[in-house]
């Protein structure tokens, strides 16, 4: 498949450990050439898939899409009334499949004639009814929904914002906004239970604007780049900043466990860290594999097992011309003899 396709794969029950023939895709979708798909999301039972079209090198007519698990389109929505710039950057679908959000940009941020290049939209999945549609001063870097879609977290430029669904389920309204001075916010996630929001921040030493769009800066300059992980707690309609964890290198992306108790971040030097909600201003541990070619780490995810152990997966770049990527997994074991639940 090309980089523009979205493909769903069915996994038949396999008796043997190895299977020689490749698996067949259940269904696939390709937007009009040369459009791309930058972000996808599925609900818990796989009955719905959300995604959006984009074009990293220019303009087009961009849409967000909702498909069912069999590959049939439920609906599609335009992100703007006319041709726009780059399009959908991130999508989110609530775990129950009832709510869908997307964000990105509709005009070039360098175009001073348009002070609001970013866009944010949210919909009721069943009906396609619009619940939110606003423009923002910067591209939306990530959107994240709680399990039931009651809360929506979004980051753009130097800002993180939290929205809450009204009781009628007919619209989202902003309940919290935090705008930083020097740090750009490139990633934010909300825990499934809606109790915690985590944001990753970066400030490049050679960029006073704190832009969060320099993912491919060389590792030689990363030593002077700093970062932060900021955690927020949600109670009803009140959002409170719980802690700020300072980092000696930039933070690229964050992930959080279902309960919001633990979060992980990938860093600009190729390492990853874990933070515990009990002390959100400190890292619990930092791991950096012994590889001289290790460069920027962008991908990260975290999960907690029923036994309490926490696993963090991190994907990093390598400077080597032979091998371009590096994936590693860190297991953080719970100390059963420690009454405080140390890891």
Short mmCIF file of C-alpha atoms in Angstrom, two decimals:
data_model
loop_
_atom_site.label_atom_id
_atom_site.label_comp_id
_atom_site.label_asym_id
_atom_site.label_seq_id
_atom_site.Cartn_x
_atom_site.Cartn_y
_atom_site.Cartn_z
CA UNK A 1 0.00 0.00 0.00
CA UNK A 2 1.04 3.59 -0.50
CA UNK A 3 1.52 6.10 2.32
CA UNK A 4 -1.86 7.58 1.44
CA UNK A 5 -3.96 4.47 2.15
CA UNK A 6 -5.70 3.43 5.32
CA UNK A 7 -5.95 -0.34 5.66
CA UNK A 8 -7.78 -2.51 8.20
CA UNK A 9 -6.50 -6.03 8.72
CA UNK A 10 -8.46 -9.02 10.00
CA UNK A 11 -6.49 -11.48 12.14
CA UNK A 12 -7.71 -15.06 11.70
CA UNK A 13 -7.07 -17.59 14.44
CA UNK A 14 -3.64 -19.06 13.71
CA UNK A 15 -2.70 -22.46 15.15
CA UNK A 16 0.93 -22.39 14.07
CA UNK A 17 3.41 -19.94 15.52
CA UNK A 18 4.45 -18.85 12.03
CA UNK A 19 2.33 -18.26 8.97
CA UNK A 20 3.99 -17.97 5.57
CA UNK A 21 1.32 -16.09 3.61
CA UNK A 22 0.47 -12.46 4.40
CA UNK A 23 -2.83 -11.54 6.03
CA UNK A 24 -5.50 -9.91 3.91
CA UNK A 25 -6.92 -6.49 4.75
CA UNK A 26 -10.55 -6.38 5.82
CA UNK A 27 -11.06 -3.10 3.96
CA UNK A 28 -9.11 -0.09 2.79
CA UNK A 29 -9.69 3.51 1.78
CA UNK A 30 -7.51 5.87 -0.24
CA UNK A 31 -8.24 9.61 -0.45
CA UNK A 32 -7.87 11.45 -3.75
CA UNK A 33 -4.22 11.58 -4.86
CA UNK A 34 -1.99 13.15 -3.55
CA UNK A 35 -3.82 13.52 -0.23
CA UNK A 36 -2.57 11.65 2.83
CA UNK A 37 -3.91 10.28 6.10
CA UNK A 38 -1.98 11.59 9.09
CA UNK A 39 -3.99 10.26 12.05
CA UNK A 40 -6.54 7.52 12.76
CA UNK A 41 -8.58 6.41 15.78
CA UNK A 42 -10.80 3.41 16.51
CA UNK A 43 -13.25 2.74 19.32
CA UNK A 44 -12.91 -0.08 21.85
CA UNK A 45 -14.84 -2.75 19.95
CA UNK A 46 -13.49 -1.83 16.52
CA UNK A 47 -16.92 -0.97 15.15
CA UNK A 48 -15.93 2.57 14.16
CA UNK A 49 -12.84 4.19 12.65
CA UNK A 50 -12.19 7.93 12.41
CA UNK A 51 -9.56 9.64 10.27
CA UNK A 52 -8.93 12.73 8.18
CA UNK A 53 -7.19 13.78 4.99
CA UNK A 54 -4.14 16.05 4.78
CA UNK A 55 -1.34 17.18 2.50
CA UNK A 56 1.94 18.13 4.14
CA UNK A 57 3.25 19.96 1.09
CA UNK A 58 0.34 22.23 0.23
CA UNK A 59 -3.39 22.84 0.00
CA UNK A 60 -6.46 20.77 -0.81
CA UNK A 61 -10.08 20.00 0.02
CA UNK A 62 -9.81 18.16 3.33
CA UNK A 63 -12.37 16.10 5.23
CA UNK A 64 -12.77 14.09 8.39
CA UNK A 65 -14.34 10.66 7.93
CA UNK A 66 -16.18 8.14 10.07
CA UNK A 67 -16.39 4.52 8.86
CA UNK A 68 -17.88 1.44 10.45
CA UNK A 69 -15.94 -1.76 11.08
CA UNK A 70 -17.01 -3.23 7.75
CA UNK A 71 -15.57 -0.36 5.75
CA UNK A 72 -18.79 1.50 5.02
CA UNK A 73 -18.69 5.28 5.31
CA UNK A 74 -21.01 6.70 7.96
CA UNK A 75 -20.30 10.32 7.06
CA UNK A 76 -17.63 12.80 6.01
CA UNK A 77 -17.28 16.44 7.06
CA UNK A 78 -15.24 19.26 5.47
CA UNK A 79 -12.82 21.07 7.79
CA UNK A 80 -13.34 24.36 5.95
CA UNK A 81 -15.73 25.93 3.46
CA UNK A 82 -13.07 26.11 0.75
CA UNK A 83 -9.63 24.80 -0.21
CA UNK A 84 -7.33 24.99 2.81
CA UNK A 85 -3.73 24.37 3.88
CA UNK A 86 -2.34 20.99 5.05
CA UNK A 87 -5.61 19.89 6.70
CA UNK A 88 -6.21 17.29 9.42
CA UNK A 89 -3.29 16.71 11.77
CA UNK A 90 -4.91 14.67 14.58
CA UNK A 91 -8.19 12.87 15.28
CA UNK A 92 -9.71 11.29 18.38
CA UNK A 93 -12.67 8.97 18.91
CA UNK A 94 -14.18 8.31 22.31
CA UNK A 95 -13.75 4.72 23.46
CA UNK A 96 -17.50 4.10 23.22
CA UNK A 97 -17.49 5.42 19.65
CA UNK A 98 -20.05 8.16 20.32
CA UNK A 99 -17.90 11.29 19.90
CA UNK A 100 -15.31 12.34 17.36
CA UNK A 101 -12.88 15.28 17.35
CA UNK A 102 -10.29 16.50 14.88
CA UNK A 103 -7.77 19.33 14.65
CA UNK A 104 -5.14 20.73 12.33
CA UNK A 105 -4.76 23.83 10.23
CA UNK A 106 -6.52 25.50 7.33
CA UNK A 107 -4.00 28.20 6.38
CA UNK A 108 -0.25 28.68 6.47
CA UNK A 109 0.84 29.92 9.90
CA UNK A 110 3.40 32.15 8.17
CA UNK A 111 0.60 34.00 6.39
CA UNK A 112 0.06 37.15 8.46
CA UNK A 113 -3.21 37.81 6.65
CA UNK A 114 -4.83 34.95 8.57
CA UNK A 115 -4.21 35.15 12.33
CA UNK A 116 -6.17 31.93 13.02
CA UNK A 117 -4.70 29.11 10.96
CA UNK A 118 -5.71 26.34 13.35
CA UNK A 119 -9.08 24.58 13.46
CA UNK A 120 -10.89 22.34 15.97
CA UNK A 121 -14.05 20.36 15.31
CA UNK A 122 -16.12 17.83 17.25
CA UNK A 123 -19.15 15.77 16.25
CA UNK A 124 -21.73 13.35 17.61
CA UNK A 125 -20.79 10.14 15.83
CA UNK A 126 -24.31 8.71 15.38
CA UNK A 127 -25.90 11.78 13.84
CA UNK A 128 -22.88 13.70 12.57
CA UNK A 129 -24.22 16.77 14.38
CA UNK A 130 -21.57 19.45 14.92
CA UNK A 131 -20.71 19.97 18.59
CA UNK A 132 -17.76 22.34 18.17
CA UNK A 133 -16.20 24.23 15.26
CA UNK A 134 -13.68 26.99 16.00
CA UNK A 135 -10.50 28.53 14.60
CA UNK A 136 -7.38 28.99 16.74
CA UNK A 137 -4.19 31.05 16.56
CA UNK A 138 -1.98 28.02 15.78
CA UNK A 139 -2.19 24.54 14.28
CA UNK A 140 -3.81 21.98 16.55
CA UNK A 141 -1.09 19.46 17.41
CA UNK A 142 -3.23 16.86 19.18
CA UNK A 143 -6.79 16.19 20.33
CA UNK A 144 -7.76 13.64 22.98
CA UNK A 145 -11.13 12.45 24.33
CA UNK A 146 -12.02 10.70 27.56
CA UNK A 147 -13.62 7.25 27.33
CA UNK A 148 -17.18 8.60 27.31
CA UNK A 149 -16.33 11.75 25.34
CA UNK A 150 -17.33 13.96 28.25
CA UNK A 151 -13.98 15.80 28.18
CA UNK A 152 -11.90 16.95 25.22
CA UNK A 153 -8.27 18.09 25.58
CA UNK A 154 -6.48 19.97 22.80
CA UNK A 155 -3.07 21.65 22.40
CA UNK A 156 -2.00 24.30 19.92
CA UNK A 157 0.94 26.71 19.89
CA UNK A 158 1.73 27.53 23.52
CA UNK A 159 -1.76 26.62 24.74
CA UNK A 160 -3.56 23.64 26.22
CA UNK A 161 -7.34 23.83 26.48
CA UNK A 162 -9.97 21.52 28.00
CA UNK A 163 -13.59 21.35 26.83
CA UNK A 164 -16.58 19.74 28.52
CA UNK A 165 -19.68 18.27 26.89
CA UNK A 166 -22.93 19.84 28.11
CA UNK A 167 -25.62 17.74 29.82
CA UNK A 168 -27.74 17.56 26.69
CA UNK A 169 -24.78 16.24 24.70
CA UNK A 170 -25.33 18.97 22.13
CA UNK A 171 -22.09 20.94 22.38
CA UNK A 172 -18.65 21.39 23.94
CA UNK A 173 -17.63 24.50 25.87
CA UNK A 174 -14.20 25.52 27.14
CA UNK A 175 -13.68 25.09 30.90
CA UNK A 176 -9.91 25.66 31.10
CA UNK A 177 -7.07 27.26 29.16
CA UNK A 178 -3.38 27.48 30.05
CA UNK A 179 -1.06 29.48 27.79
CA UNK A 180 2.67 29.16 28.41
CA UNK A 181 5.20 31.90 27.76
CA UNK A 182 8.27 30.21 26.28
CA UNK A 183 7.28 26.56 25.78
CA UNK A 184 5.40 25.22 22.80
CA UNK A 185 2.96 22.37 23.54
CA UNK A 186 3.26 19.59 21.00
CA UNK A 187 1.26 16.79 22.65
CA UNK A 188 -1.58 16.33 25.11
CA UNK A 189 -3.58 13.32 26.28
CA UNK A 190 -6.48 12.80 28.64
CA UNK A 191 -6.84 9.61 30.68
CA UNK A 192 -9.72 7.32 29.78
CA UNK A 193 -11.48 8.06 33.06
CA UNK A 194 -11.28 11.81 32.40
CA UNK A 195 -9.43 12.58 35.63
CA UNK A 196 -6.05 13.65 34.24
CA UNK A 197 -4.60 15.63 31.34
CA UNK A 198 -0.90 15.46 30.48
CA UNK A 199 0.92 17.89 28.18
CA UNK A 200 4.43 17.77 26.69
CA UNK A 201 6.34 20.99 26.13
CA UNK A 202 9.51 21.99 24.33
CA UNK A 203 11.65 25.09 24.00
CA UNK A 204 14.39 25.12 21.38
CA UNK A 205 17.44 27.11 22.45
CA UNK A 206 17.73 28.76 19.03
CA UNK A 207 14.05 29.63 18.76
CA UNK A 208 12.63 32.19 21.16
CA UNK A 209 9.13 31.60 19.81
CA UNK A 210 9.08 28.15 21.42
CA UNK A 211 7.56 26.57 18.33
CA UNK A 212 6.74 22.89 18.60
CA UNK A 213 7.19 22.02 14.94
CA UNK A 214 10.93 21.24 14.76
CA UNK A 215 10.71 17.47 15.13
CA UNK A 216 13.73 16.82 12.95
CA UNK A 217 16.29 19.13 14.56
CA UNK A 218 19.71 17.46 14.82
CA UNK A 219 20.78 15.84 18.07
CA UNK A 220 23.80 18.17 18.32
CA UNK A 221 21.48 21.08 19.09
CA UNK A 222 19.16 19.07 21.33
CA UNK A 223 21.51 19.35 24.32
CA UNK A 224 20.48 22.99 24.70
CA UNK A 225 16.79 22.27 24.19
CA UNK A 226 14.65 22.01 27.33
CA UNK A 227 11.27 20.50 28.06
CA UNK A 228 8.44 20.10 30.52
CA UNK A 229 5.72 17.61 31.35
CA UNK A 230 2.68 19.33 32.84
CA UNK A 231 -0.12 17.44 34.56
CA UNK A 232 -3.64 18.71 35.26
CA UNK A 233 -6.43 17.15 37.29
CA UNK A 234 -10.13 17.39 36.41
CA UNK A 235 -13.00 17.40 38.90
CA UNK A 236 -16.39 18.27 37.45
CA UNK A 237 -15.91 21.55 35.61
CA UNK A 238 -12.72 22.45 37.49
CA UNK A 239 -9.27 21.85 36.02
CA UNK A 240 -6.21 22.33 38.25
CA UNK A 241 -2.52 22.30 37.39
CA UNK A 242 -1.13 19.44 39.49
CA UNK A 243 2.57 19.68 38.69
CA UNK A 244 5.31 20.74 36.27
CA UNK A 245 8.22 18.38 35.68
CA UNK A 246 11.25 20.14 34.20
CA UNK A 247 13.45 18.24 31.75
CA UNK A 248 16.98 18.89 30.53
CA UNK A 249 15.96 18.10 26.98
CA UNK A 250 12.81 18.69 24.96
CA UNK A 251 9.68 16.62 25.43
CA UNK A 252 8.17 15.37 22.16
CA UNK A 253 5.07 13.35 23.06
CA UNK A 254 3.21 11.99 26.08
CA UNK A 255 1.00 9.03 26.93
CA UNK A 256 -1.05 8.26 30.06
CA UNK A 257 -2.51 5.16 31.71
CA UNK A 258 -6.27 4.67 31.87
CA UNK A 259 -6.46 5.86 35.47
CA UNK A 260 -4.11 8.81 35.00
CA UNK A 261 -1.78 7.45 37.69
CA UNK A 262 1.25 7.17 35.40
CA UNK A 263 2.41 9.01 32.31
CA UNK A 264 5.34 8.55 29.96
CA UNK A 265 7.11 10.91 27.58
CA UNK A 266 9.49 10.54 24.66
CA UNK A 267 12.37 13.01 24.67
CA UNK A 268 14.47 14.90 22.17
CA UNK A 269 17.64 12.94 23.01
CA UNK A 270 16.08 9.52 22.32
CA UNK A 271 15.29 8.66 25.92
CA UNK A 272 11.95 8.20 27.65
CA UNK A 273 10.75 8.98 31.16
CA UNK A 274 7.93 7.93 33.48
CA UNK A 275 6.14 10.23 35.94
CA UNK A 276 3.90 9.15 38.84
CA UNK A 277 0.83 11.16 39.81
CA UNK A 278 1.95 11.14 43.45
CA UNK A 279 4.89 13.40 42.55
CA UNK A 280 4.09 14.99 39.17
CA UNK A 281 6.99 17.44 39.44
CA UNK A 282 9.62 14.67 39.34
CA UNK A 283 10.51 11.90 36.93
CA UNK A 284 10.20 8.41 38.41
CA UNK A 285 12.85 7.08 36.06
CA UNK A 286 14.58 7.86 32.77
CA UNK A 287 15.79 5.27 30.26
CA UNK A 288 18.20 5.87 27.40
CA UNK A 289 19.49 2.82 25.50
CA UNK A 290 23.21 2.58 24.92
CA UNK A 291 23.28 3.36 21.20
CA UNK A 292 25.65 6.02 19.84
CA UNK A 293 23.30 6.76 16.92
CA UNK A 294 20.25 7.35 19.13
CA UNK A 295 18.51 10.58 18.18
CA UNK A 296 15.08 12.11 18.65
CA UNK A 297 12.34 9.91 20.18
CA UNK A 298 8.87 10.75 18.96
CA UNK A 299 6.61 7.73 19.53
CA UNK A 300 5.58 6.66 23.04
CA UNK A 301 2.86 4.66 24.74
CA UNK A 302 2.22 3.34 28.24
CA UNK A 303 0.05 0.68 29.86
CA UNK A 304 -0.45 -0.75 33.33
CA UNK A 305 -1.16 -4.46 33.84
CA UNK A 306 -3.68 -5.91 36.26
CA UNK A 307 -0.72 -6.88 38.45
CA UNK A 308 0.40 -3.26 38.68
CA UNK A 309 3.48 -3.37 36.44
CA UNK A 310 3.86 -0.51 33.96
CA UNK A 311 5.22 -0.92 30.42
CA UNK A 312 6.51 1.97 28.32
CA UNK A 313 7.20 1.59 24.60
CA UNK A 314 9.33 4.21 22.85
CA UNK A 315 10.28 4.68 19.22
CA UNK A 316 13.33 6.79 18.34
CA UNK A 317 15.29 7.87 15.28
CA UNK A 318 18.84 6.81 14.55
CA UNK A 319 21.41 9.04 12.89
CA UNK A 320 22.91 6.02 11.14
CA UNK A 321 22.39 5.90 7.37
CA UNK A 322 21.94 2.13 7.60
CA UNK A 323 19.23 1.86 10.26
CA UNK A 324 16.71 4.67 10.56
CA UNK A 325 14.68 3.69 13.61
CA UNK A 326 14.97 2.13 17.06
CA UNK A 327 12.18 0.69 19.23
CA UNK A 328 12.56 -0.29 22.87
CA UNK A 329 10.32 -1.42 25.71
CA UNK A 330 10.79 -0.64 29.39
CA UNK A 331 9.15 -2.65 32.19
CA UNK A 332 8.63 -0.84 35.48
CA UNK A 333 7.89 -3.40 38.18
CA UNK A 334 5.82 -2.67 41.24
CA UNK A 335 7.65 -3.34 44.49
CA UNK A 336 5.17 -5.46 46.41
CA UNK A 337 7.01 -4.94 49.70
CA UNK A 338 6.72 -1.14 49.45
CA UNK A 339 3.50 0.18 51.04
CA UNK A 340 3.81 3.35 48.93
CA UNK A 341 3.72 1.40 45.68
CA UNK A 342 7.25 2.25 44.57
CA UNK A 343 8.42 1.43 41.05
#
